[in-house]
mmCIF file of C-alpha atoms in Angstrom:
data_model
loop_
_atom_site.group_PDB
_atom_site.id
_atom_site.type_symbol
_atom_site.label_atom_id
_atom_site.label_comp_id
_atom_site.label_asym_id
_atom_site.label_seq_id
_atom_site.Cartn_x
_atom_site.Cartn_y
_atom_site.Cartn_z
ATOM 1 C CA MET A 1 0.065 -0.087 -0.032
ATOM 2 C CA ILE A 2 1.125 3.474 -0.860
ATOM 3 C CA ASN A 3 0.691 5.802 2.270
ATOM 4 C CA ASP A 4 -1.798 8.581 2.087
ATOM 5 C CA ALA A 5 0.865 11.345 2.240
ATOM 6 C CA ILE A 6 2.527 9.994 -0.967
ATOM 7 C CA GLU A 7 -0.951 9.728 -2.584
ATOM 8 C CA ASN A 8 -1.684 13.408 -1.661
ATOM 9 C CA LEU A 9 1.531 14.663 -2.968
ATOM 10 C CA ALA A 10 1.090 12.682 -6.093
ATOM 11 C CA GLY A 11 -2.352 14.102 -6.667
ATOM 12 C CA PHE A 12 -1.150 17.588 -5.823
ATOM 13 C CA LEU A 13 1.663 17.458 -8.391
ATOM 14 C CA CYS A 14 -0.370 15.770 -10.973
ATOM 15 C CA SER A 15 -3.116 18.501 -10.657
ATOM 16 C CA CYS A 16 -0.417 21.136 -11.291
ATOM 17 C CA GLY A 17 0.662 19.513 -14.398
ATOM 18 C CA VAL A 18 4.322 18.734 -13.234
ATOM 19 C CA ALA A 19 6.213 17.211 -16.048
ATOM 20 C CA PHE A 20 7.597 13.644 -15.769
ATOM 21 C CA PHE A 21 10.000 11.952 -17.932
ATOM 22 C CA CYS A 22 10.015 8.488 -19.172
ATOM 23 C CA GLY A 23 12.771 6.508 -21.036
ATOM 24 C CA ALA A 24 12.230 5.734 -24.684
ATOM 25 C CA GLY A 25 12.714 2.075 -24.133
ATOM 26 C CA GLY A 26 13.214 -0.753 -21.512
ATOM 27 C CA ASP A 27 11.174 -2.276 -18.784
ATOM 28 C CA HIS A 28 12.421 0.365 -16.112
ATOM 29 C CA PHE A 29 12.101 4.078 -15.761
ATOM 30 C CA GLN A 30 15.271 5.897 -16.631
ATOM 31 C CA PRO A 31 16.354 9.692 -16.181
ATOM 32 C CA SER A 32 15.590 11.553 -19.287
ATOM 33 C CA SER A 33 17.853 11.488 -22.299
ATOM 34 C CA GLU A 34 17.733 13.145 -25.759
ATOM 35 C CA SER A 35 15.513 10.132 -26.761
ATOM 36 C CA ALA A 36 13.161 10.493 -23.919
ATOM 37 C CA LYS A 37 9.519 11.680 -24.480
ATOM 38 C CA ARG A 38 7.792 13.900 -22.127
ATOM 39 C CA PHE A 39 4.208 13.395 -20.621
ATOM 40 C CA ARG A 40 2.125 14.137 -17.592
ATOM 41 C CA PHE A 41 2.312 11.449 -14.976
ATOM 42 C CA THR A 42 -0.633 10.260 -13.019
ATOM 43 C CA PRO A 43 -0.675 9.574 -9.192
ATOM 44 C CA GLY A 44 -0.610 5.722 -9.932
ATOM 45 C CA LEU A 45 2.534 6.077 -12.208
ATOM 46 C CA PHE A 46 4.208 8.402 -9.483
ATOM 47 C CA ALA A 47 3.445 5.787 -6.753
ATOM 48 C CA MET A 48 4.538 2.878 -8.948
ATOM 49 C CA SER A 49 7.930 4.755 -9.542
ATOM 50 C CA ILE A 50 8.337 5.079 -5.855
ATOM 51 C CA LEU A 51 7.475 1.314 -5.034
ATOM 52 C CA MET A 52 10.056 0.383 -7.822
ATOM 53 C CA ALA A 53 12.635 2.507 -5.965
ATOM 54 C CA GLN A 54 11.839 0.978 -2.714
ATOM 55 C CA GLU A 55 11.839 -2.602 -4.229
ATOM 56 C CA GLU A 56 15.541 -2.006 -5.448
ATOM 57 C CA GLY A 57 16.342 -2.171 -1.849
ATOM 58 C CA ASN A 58 20.023 -1.792 -1.819
ATOM 59 C CA SER A 59 22.269 0.862 -0.493
ATOM 60 C CA SER A 60 23.510 2.066 -3.749
ATOM 61 C CA LYS A 61 20.135 3.705 -4.541
ATOM 62 C CA PRO A 62 19.043 7.041 -3.082
ATOM 63 C CA GLU A 63 16.154 7.692 -0.790
ATOM 64 C CA PRO A 64 13.042 6.886 -2.919
ATOM 65 C CA LEU A 65 11.523 10.368 -3.295
ATOM 66 C CA SER A 66 15.022 11.753 -4.375
ATOM 67 C CA TYR A 67 15.196 8.815 -6.732
ATOM 68 C CA VAL A 68 11.905 9.767 -8.148
ATOM 69 C CA ALA A 69 12.878 13.455 -8.570
ATOM 70 C CA ASN A 70 15.527 12.547 -11.002
ATOM 71 C CA PHE A 71 12.784 11.930 -13.575
ATOM 72 C CA LEU A 72 11.328 15.568 -13.125
ATOM 73 C CA ALA A 73 12.096 18.563 -15.347
ATOM 74 C CA THR A 74 14.386 20.939 -13.508
ATOM 75 C CA PRO A 75 11.665 23.514 -12.204
ATOM 76 C CA SER A 76 9.304 20.617 -11.376
ATOM 77 C CA ARG A 77 11.956 19.129 -9.213
ATOM 78 C CA ALA A 78 11.987 22.399 -7.235
ATOM 79 C CA LEU A 79 8.269 22.596 -6.942
ATOM 80 C CA PHE A 80 8.368 18.979 -5.816
ATOM 81 C CA ALA A 81 10.714 19.924 -3.029
ATOM 82 C CA VAL A 82 8.635 22.724 -2.093
ATOM 83 C CA ALA A 83 5.533 20.475 -2.048
ATOM 84 C CA LEU A 84 7.509 18.286 0.358
ATOM 85 C CA ASP A 85 8.040 21.232 2.756
ATOM 86 C CA GLU A 86 4.276 21.325 3.243
ATOM 87 C CA SER A 87 4.468 17.698 4.735
ATOM 88 C CA SER A 88 4.456 17.246 8.453
ATOM 89 C CA ASP A 89 7.095 14.565 8.048
ATOM 90 C CA SER A 90 9.979 15.373 10.431
ATOM 91 C CA LEU A 91 12.452 14.645 7.667
ATOM 92 C CA ARG A 92 10.904 17.197 5.293
ATOM 93 C CA ASN A 93 13.979 19.626 5.106
ATOM 94 C CA GLU A 94 16.436 16.844 4.629
ATOM 95 C CA ARG A 95 14.252 15.311 1.943
ATOM 96 C CA SER A 96 13.540 18.669 0.084
ATOM 97 C CA TYR A 97 17.143 19.586 0.000
ATOM 98 C CA ALA A 98 18.123 16.140 -1.321
ATOM 99 C CA ILE A 99 15.273 16.468 -4.028
ATOM 100 C CA ALA A 100 16.298 19.913 -5.016
ATOM 101 C CA GLY A 101 20.053 19.088 -5.510
ATOM 102 C CA ASN A 102 22.829 21.528 -6.181
ATOM 103 C CA GLN A 103 22.784 21.952 -9.919
ATOM 104 C CA TRP A 104 20.868 25.069 -10.346
ATOM 105 C CA ASP A 105 22.876 27.190 -12.910
ATOM 106 C CA VAL A 106 19.743 27.548 -15.018
ATOM 107 C CA LEU A 107 16.057 27.939 -13.807
ATOM 108 C CA ASP A 108 13.787 28.172 -16.654
ATOM 109 C CA PHE A 109 10.103 27.938 -15.927
ATOM 110 C CA GLY A 110 9.584 27.460 -19.704
ATOM 111 C CA GLU A 111 10.650 23.875 -19.232
ATOM 112 C CA ILE A 112 7.209 23.019 -17.634
ATOM 113 C CA GLU A 113 3.653 23.291 -18.953
ATOM 114 C CA LYS A 114 2.187 26.722 -19.644
ATOM 115 C CA GLU A 115 -0.926 25.528 -17.778
ATOM 116 C CA LEU A 116 1.052 25.419 -14.526
ATOM 117 C CA THR A 117 3.330 28.335 -14.830
ATOM 118 C CA VAL A 118 0.442 30.816 -15.474
ATOM 119 C CA LYS A 119 -0.987 29.616 -12.081
ATOM 120 C CA LEU A 120 2.325 30.180 -10.232
ATOM 121 C CA THR A 121 2.194 33.050 -7.604
ATOM 122 C CA ASP A 122 4.840 35.088 -5.932
ATOM 123 C CA ASP A 123 4.800 32.910 -2.877
ATOM 124 C CA HIS A 124 5.435 29.841 -5.127
ATOM 125 C CA ILE A 125 8.457 31.589 -6.963
ATOM 126 C CA GLU A 126 9.825 32.821 -3.607
ATOM 127 C CA ARG A 127 9.789 29.422 -2.073
ATOM 128 C CA VAL A 128 11.406 27.648 -5.009
ATOM 129 C CA LEU A 129 14.225 30.329 -4.920
ATOM 130 C CA GLN A 130 14.634 29.921 -1.114
ATOM 131 C CA CYS A 131 14.484 26.128 -1.460
ATOM 132 C CA ILE A 132 17.397 25.893 -4.079
ATOM 133 C CA ASP A 133 19.403 28.843 -2.550
ATOM 134 C CA ALA A 134 19.071 30.590 -5.756
ATOM 135 C CA VAL A 135 21.042 33.728 -4.412
ATOM 136 C CA ASN A 136 24.125 31.603 -4.240
ATOM 137 C CA LYS A 137 23.501 29.159 -7.060
ATOM 138 C CA VAL A 138 21.291 30.400 -9.949
ATOM 139 C CA LYS A 139 23.197 32.094 -12.790
ATOM 140 C CA ARG A 140 20.338 32.261 -15.305
ATOM 141 C CA LEU A 141 16.681 32.816 -14.492
ATOM 142 C CA LYS A 142 13.855 32.747 -16.955
ATOM 143 C CA LEU A 143 10.322 33.418 -15.787
ATOM 144 C CA THR A 144 8.826 32.110 -18.903
ATOM 145 C CA ASN A 145 4.839 32.313 -18.831
ATOM 146 C CA CYS A 146 4.892 33.497 -15.119
ATOM 147 C CA VAL A 147 2.124 36.134 -15.798
ATOM 148 C CA ASN A 148 0.566 35.914 -12.354
ATOM 149 C CA ILE A 149 3.285 37.392 -10.492
ATOM 150 C CA THR A 150 4.177 40.939 -9.336
ATOM 151 C CA GLY A 151 7.869 40.169 -8.877
ATOM 152 C CA ALA A 152 7.755 40.164 -5.097
ATOM 153 C CA GLY A 153 8.632 36.465 -5.132
ATOM 154 C CA LEU A 154 12.034 37.479 -6.531
ATOM 155 C CA ASP A 155 13.096 38.971 -3.287
ATOM 156 C CA PRO A 156 15.501 36.018 -2.341
ATOM 157 C CA LEU A 157 17.714 37.195 -5.181
ATOM 158 C CA ARG A 158 18.685 40.368 -3.336
ATOM 159 C CA GLY A 159 22.260 41.079 -3.482
ATOM 160 C CA SER A 160 23.137 38.026 -5.639
ATOM 161 C CA THR A 161 26.728 38.128 -7.019
ATOM 162 C CA VAL A 162 26.331 34.947 -9.079
ATOM 163 C CA ILE A 163 23.399 35.606 -11.178
ATOM 164 C CA GLU A 164 24.222 36.564 -14.834
ATOM 165 C CA GLN A 165 20.957 36.881 -16.677
ATOM 166 C CA ILE A 166 17.406 37.451 -15.580
ATOM 167 C CA ASP A 167 14.645 37.268 -18.127
ATOM 168 C CA LEU A 168 11.506 39.084 -17.057
ATOM 169 C CA SER A 169 9.862 39.296 -20.448
ATOM 170 C CA LEU A 170 7.538 36.321 -19.463
ATOM 171 C CA VAL A 171 7.755 34.853 -23.002
ATOM 172 C CA GLY A 172 9.927 32.211 -24.469
ATOM 173 C CA GLU A 173 12.944 32.808 -26.567
ATOM 174 C CA HIS A 174 12.033 33.759 -30.141
ATOM 175 C CA GLN A 175 8.494 34.829 -29.189
ATOM 176 C CA ARG A 176 7.157 38.278 -29.336
ATOM 177 C CA PRO A 177 7.069 40.079 -26.221
ATOM 178 C CA PHE A 178 3.371 41.481 -26.370
ATOM 179 C CA LEU A 179 1.055 39.912 -23.910
ATOM 180 C CA ASP A 180 -2.689 40.442 -23.706
ATOM 181 C CA PRO A 181 -3.999 41.089 -21.086
ATOM 182 C CA ASP A 182 -1.177 42.949 -19.332
ATOM 183 C CA PRO A 183 0.824 40.710 -16.972
ATOM 184 C CA LEU A 184 0.983 41.698 -13.306
ATOM 185 C CA ILE A 185 4.630 42.286 -12.902
ATOM 186 C CA LEU A 186 5.419 45.660 -11.374
ATOM 187 C CA ALA A 187 8.437 47.631 -11.969
ATOM 188 C CA ALA A 188 7.990 49.315 -8.661
ATOM 189 C CA VAL A 189 8.492 45.872 -7.055
ATOM 190 C CA VAL A 190 11.207 44.426 -9.137
ATOM 191 C CA LEU A 191 13.551 47.312 -9.778
ATOM 192 C CA PRO A 192 14.718 47.734 -5.989
ATOM 193 C CA ILE A 193 15.601 44.051 -6.188
ATOM 194 C CA LEU A 194 17.708 44.481 -9.265
ATOM 195 C CA ASP A 195 19.271 47.723 -7.792
ATOM 196 C CA SER A 196 20.297 45.616 -4.803
ATOM 197 C CA ILE A 197 22.193 43.138 -7.140
ATOM 198 C CA PHE A 198 23.979 46.020 -8.969
ATOM 199 C CA GLU A 199 25.084 47.563 -5.663
ATOM 200 C CA ARG A 200 27.016 44.588 -4.617
ATOM 201 C CA GLU A 201 30.754 44.752 -5.463
ATOM 202 C CA GLY A 202 31.730 41.973 -7.951
ATOM 203 C CA TYR A 203 28.187 41.574 -9.324
ATOM 204 C CA SER A 204 27.970 39.269 -12.283
ATOM 205 C CA LEU A 205 24.672 40.550 -14.086
ATOM 206 C CA LYS A 206 25.198 40.758 -17.875
ATOM 207 C CA HIS A 207 21.883 40.442 -19.436
ATOM 208 C CA LEU A 208 18.370 41.714 -18.465
ATOM 209 C CA GLN A 209 15.205 41.218 -20.731
ATOM 210 C CA PHE A 210 12.410 43.345 -19.368
ATOM 211 C CA PRO A 211 8.533 43.093 -19.746
ATOM 212 C CA HIS A 212 7.395 44.849 -22.667
ATOM 213 C CA VAL A 213 4.573 46.503 -20.639
ATOM 214 C CA TRP A 214 7.094 48.456 -18.541
ATOM 215 C CA ARG A 215 7.774 50.535 -21.496
ATOM 216 C CA ARG A 216 4.807 52.513 -20.456
ATOM 217 C CA VAL A 217 6.167 53.263 -16.943
ATOM 218 C CA ARG A 218 8.643 55.677 -18.226
ATOM 219 C CA SER A 219 9.772 57.728 -15.245
ATOM 220 C CA GLU A 220 10.945 54.875 -12.685
ATOM 221 C CA PHE A 221 11.852 52.458 -15.579
ATOM 222 C CA SER A 222 13.994 55.134 -17.443
ATOM 223 C CA ALA A 223 15.618 56.185 -14.182
ATOM 224 C CA PHE A 224 16.633 52.790 -13.388
ATOM 225 C CA LEU A 225 18.144 52.344 -16.950
ATOM 226 C CA GLY A 226 19.978 55.518 -16.404
ATOM 227 C CA ARG A 227 21.579 54.166 -13.332
ATOM 228 C CA CYS A 228 22.601 50.992 -15.057
ATOM 229 C CA ASN A 229 24.195 52.883 -17.982
ATOM 230 C CA GLN A 230 26.200 55.102 -15.590
ATOM 231 C CA LYS A 231 27.373 51.935 -13.648
ATOM 232 C CA ARG A 232 28.388 49.731 -16.470
ATOM 233 C CA GLU A 233 29.847 51.062 -19.814
ATOM 234 C CA LEU A 234 30.077 48.582 -22.529
ATOM 235 C CA PRO A 235 34.046 47.983 -23.287
ATOM 236 C CA LEU A 236 33.107 48.117 -26.961
ATOM 237 C CA LYS A 237 32.153 50.688 -29.518
ATOM 238 C CA GLY A 238 28.408 51.252 -29.571
ATOM 239 C CA ASP A 239 25.651 52.757 -27.581
ATOM 240 C CA ASP A 240 24.740 52.622 -23.812
ATOM 241 C CA TRP A 241 24.192 49.346 -22.153
ATOM 242 C CA PHE A 242 20.287 49.932 -22.281
ATOM 243 C CA VAL A 243 18.081 52.030 -24.746
ATOM 244 C CA VAL A 244 16.607 54.958 -22.824
ATOM 245 C CA ASN A 245 15.440 57.672 -25.135
ATOM 246 C CA ASN A 246 13.664 55.741 -27.893
ATOM 247 C CA PRO A 247 9.939 55.170 -26.860
ATOM 248 C CA GLN A 248 9.603 52.039 -28.971
ATOM 249 C CA MET A 249 12.792 50.438 -27.923
ATOM 250 C CA VAL A 250 13.268 51.563 -24.257
ATOM 251 C CA GLY A 251 14.814 48.885 -22.005
ATOM 252 C CA THR A 252 16.241 46.817 -24.822
ATOM 253 C CA GLN A 253 19.714 45.901 -24.270
ATOM 254 C CA ASN A 254 22.540 46.789 -26.722
ATOM 255 C CA ASN A 255 25.300 44.506 -28.098
ATOM 256 C CA THR A 256 24.947 41.552 -25.765
ATOM 257 C CA CYS A 257 23.796 38.204 -27.105
ATOM 258 C CA CYS A 258 20.915 36.939 -25.086
ATOM 259 C CA VAL A 259 22.245 33.316 -25.684
ATOM 260 C CA CYS A 260 25.843 33.321 -24.836
ATOM 261 C CA LEU A 261 25.852 36.764 -23.006
ATOM 262 C CA ASN A 262 29.066 37.908 -25.126
ATOM 263 C CA ASN A 263 29.316 41.638 -26.036
ATOM 264 C CA TYR A 264 29.984 42.508 -29.516
ATOM 265 C CA CYS A 265 30.907 45.847 -31.275
ATOM 266 C CA ILE A 266 27.866 47.218 -32.985
ATOM 267 C CA ASP A 267 29.987 47.463 -36.287
ATOM 268 C CA CYS A 268 31.811 44.121 -36.172
ATOM 269 C CA MET A 269 31.449 42.161 -39.301
ATOM 270 C CA SER A 270 31.590 38.372 -39.556
ATOM 271 C CA ASP A 271 34.669 37.047 -41.158
ATOM 272 C CA GLU A 272 32.894 33.874 -42.200
ATOM 273 C CA VAL A 273 29.497 35.174 -43.612
ATOM 274 C CA ASP A 274 29.552 37.982 -46.148
ATOM 275 C CA ASP A 275 27.693 41.202 -45.199
ATOM 276 C CA ARG A 276 26.574 39.948 -41.897
ATOM 277 C CA TYR A 277 27.198 41.592 -38.656
ATOM 278 C CA MET A 278 28.425 39.727 -35.555
ATOM 279 C CA ILE A 279 25.446 40.634 -33.640
ATOM 280 C CA ASP A 280 21.823 41.628 -34.770
ATOM 281 C CA PHE A 281 18.716 42.805 -33.184
ATOM 282 C CA CYS A 282 15.425 40.772 -33.827
ATOM 283 C CA GLY A 283 12.676 43.072 -34.484
ATOM 284 C CA ALA A 284 10.238 40.202 -33.731
ATOM 285 C CA CYS A 285 11.288 39.144 -30.205
ATOM 286 C CA HIS A 286 13.196 42.289 -29.445
ATOM 287 C CA ARG A 287 16.351 40.520 -28.468
ATOM 288 C CA ASN A 288 19.969 40.437 -29.689
ATOM 289 C CA TYR A 289 21.617 37.386 -30.984
ATOM 290 C CA CYS A 290 25.031 36.984 -32.201
ATOM 291 C CA ILE A 291 25.678 35.084 -35.440
ATOM 292 C CA GLU A 292 27.237 32.130 -33.620
ATOM 293 C CA CYS A 293 24.073 31.469 -31.645
ATOM 294 C CA SER A 294 21.105 32.224 -33.998
ATOM 295 C CA ALA A 295 21.320 33.644 -37.485
ATOM 296 C CA ILE A 296 18.597 36.147 -38.151
ATOM 297 C CA GLU A 297 16.699 36.049 -41.409
ATOM 298 C CA LEU A 298 14.405 38.995 -41.995
ATOM 299 C CA CYS A 299 10.910 38.134 -42.981
ATOM 300 C CA GLU A 300 8.997 40.373 -45.657
ATOM 301 C CA SER A 301 7.117 42.175 -42.683
ATOM 302 C CA LEU A 302 10.325 43.251 -41.056
ATOM 303 C CA LYS A 303 12.332 44.347 -44.152
#
């Protein structure tokens, strides 16, 4: 028999649409690979996986819940750990830390279903960031589809010296930044958190992607961008770090590739491709891509 706590936890995660990974072949479930396919698990499948881990019964296997967590997409694993914190089990902290793990260079909520991420609140985001010790571990944070947050949940990132990229656009890579209805994320809530990062000596932040809706909040947003431009000057020929004076482009970042985070001179031409700049701005998704990471081909509507 599977105990009630595990059944309840499985039901909770299933109702949220947490992603589960199943190996493409074989009689046993294996952690995901390039050939793995993704699907939503049921409480029964979740329970069966725990039983399988328990039946292994040898010291080389981790604690069953930690073993099952290896099958989860990265953000789902963090949500799983947070769900365990709700348990009354005296071992909840030990288990949640074991499940969360230590490899958190990238936290991208776009890896889980949109149906889940649109329901996440600031409380969920804050608890995830606290659970994985994001202030000391996360280098890239992407809040893809987190349209139900004001940004208060980002508070655990205050003063981080390790984070290199924060994507607040709430859309995925190569997607247009326009959202309807407007998302809830507030410049007045998030900008003080970003200021706390820039105020730290030795900060690592290289790339910021802002919500398109903030272009209407010109006063406080433009003031923040001005502070950033004064604090960090690009070591290459080109414009300021962020566009401030162009109403249509305010907040977009100059000369930094959103994928590799490398800076390129605005006039640098490719040595390998004729008549191509090393970095180009995509007028569709409003991001800069270097030629090494994503070649940009203009469609007729953008020419």
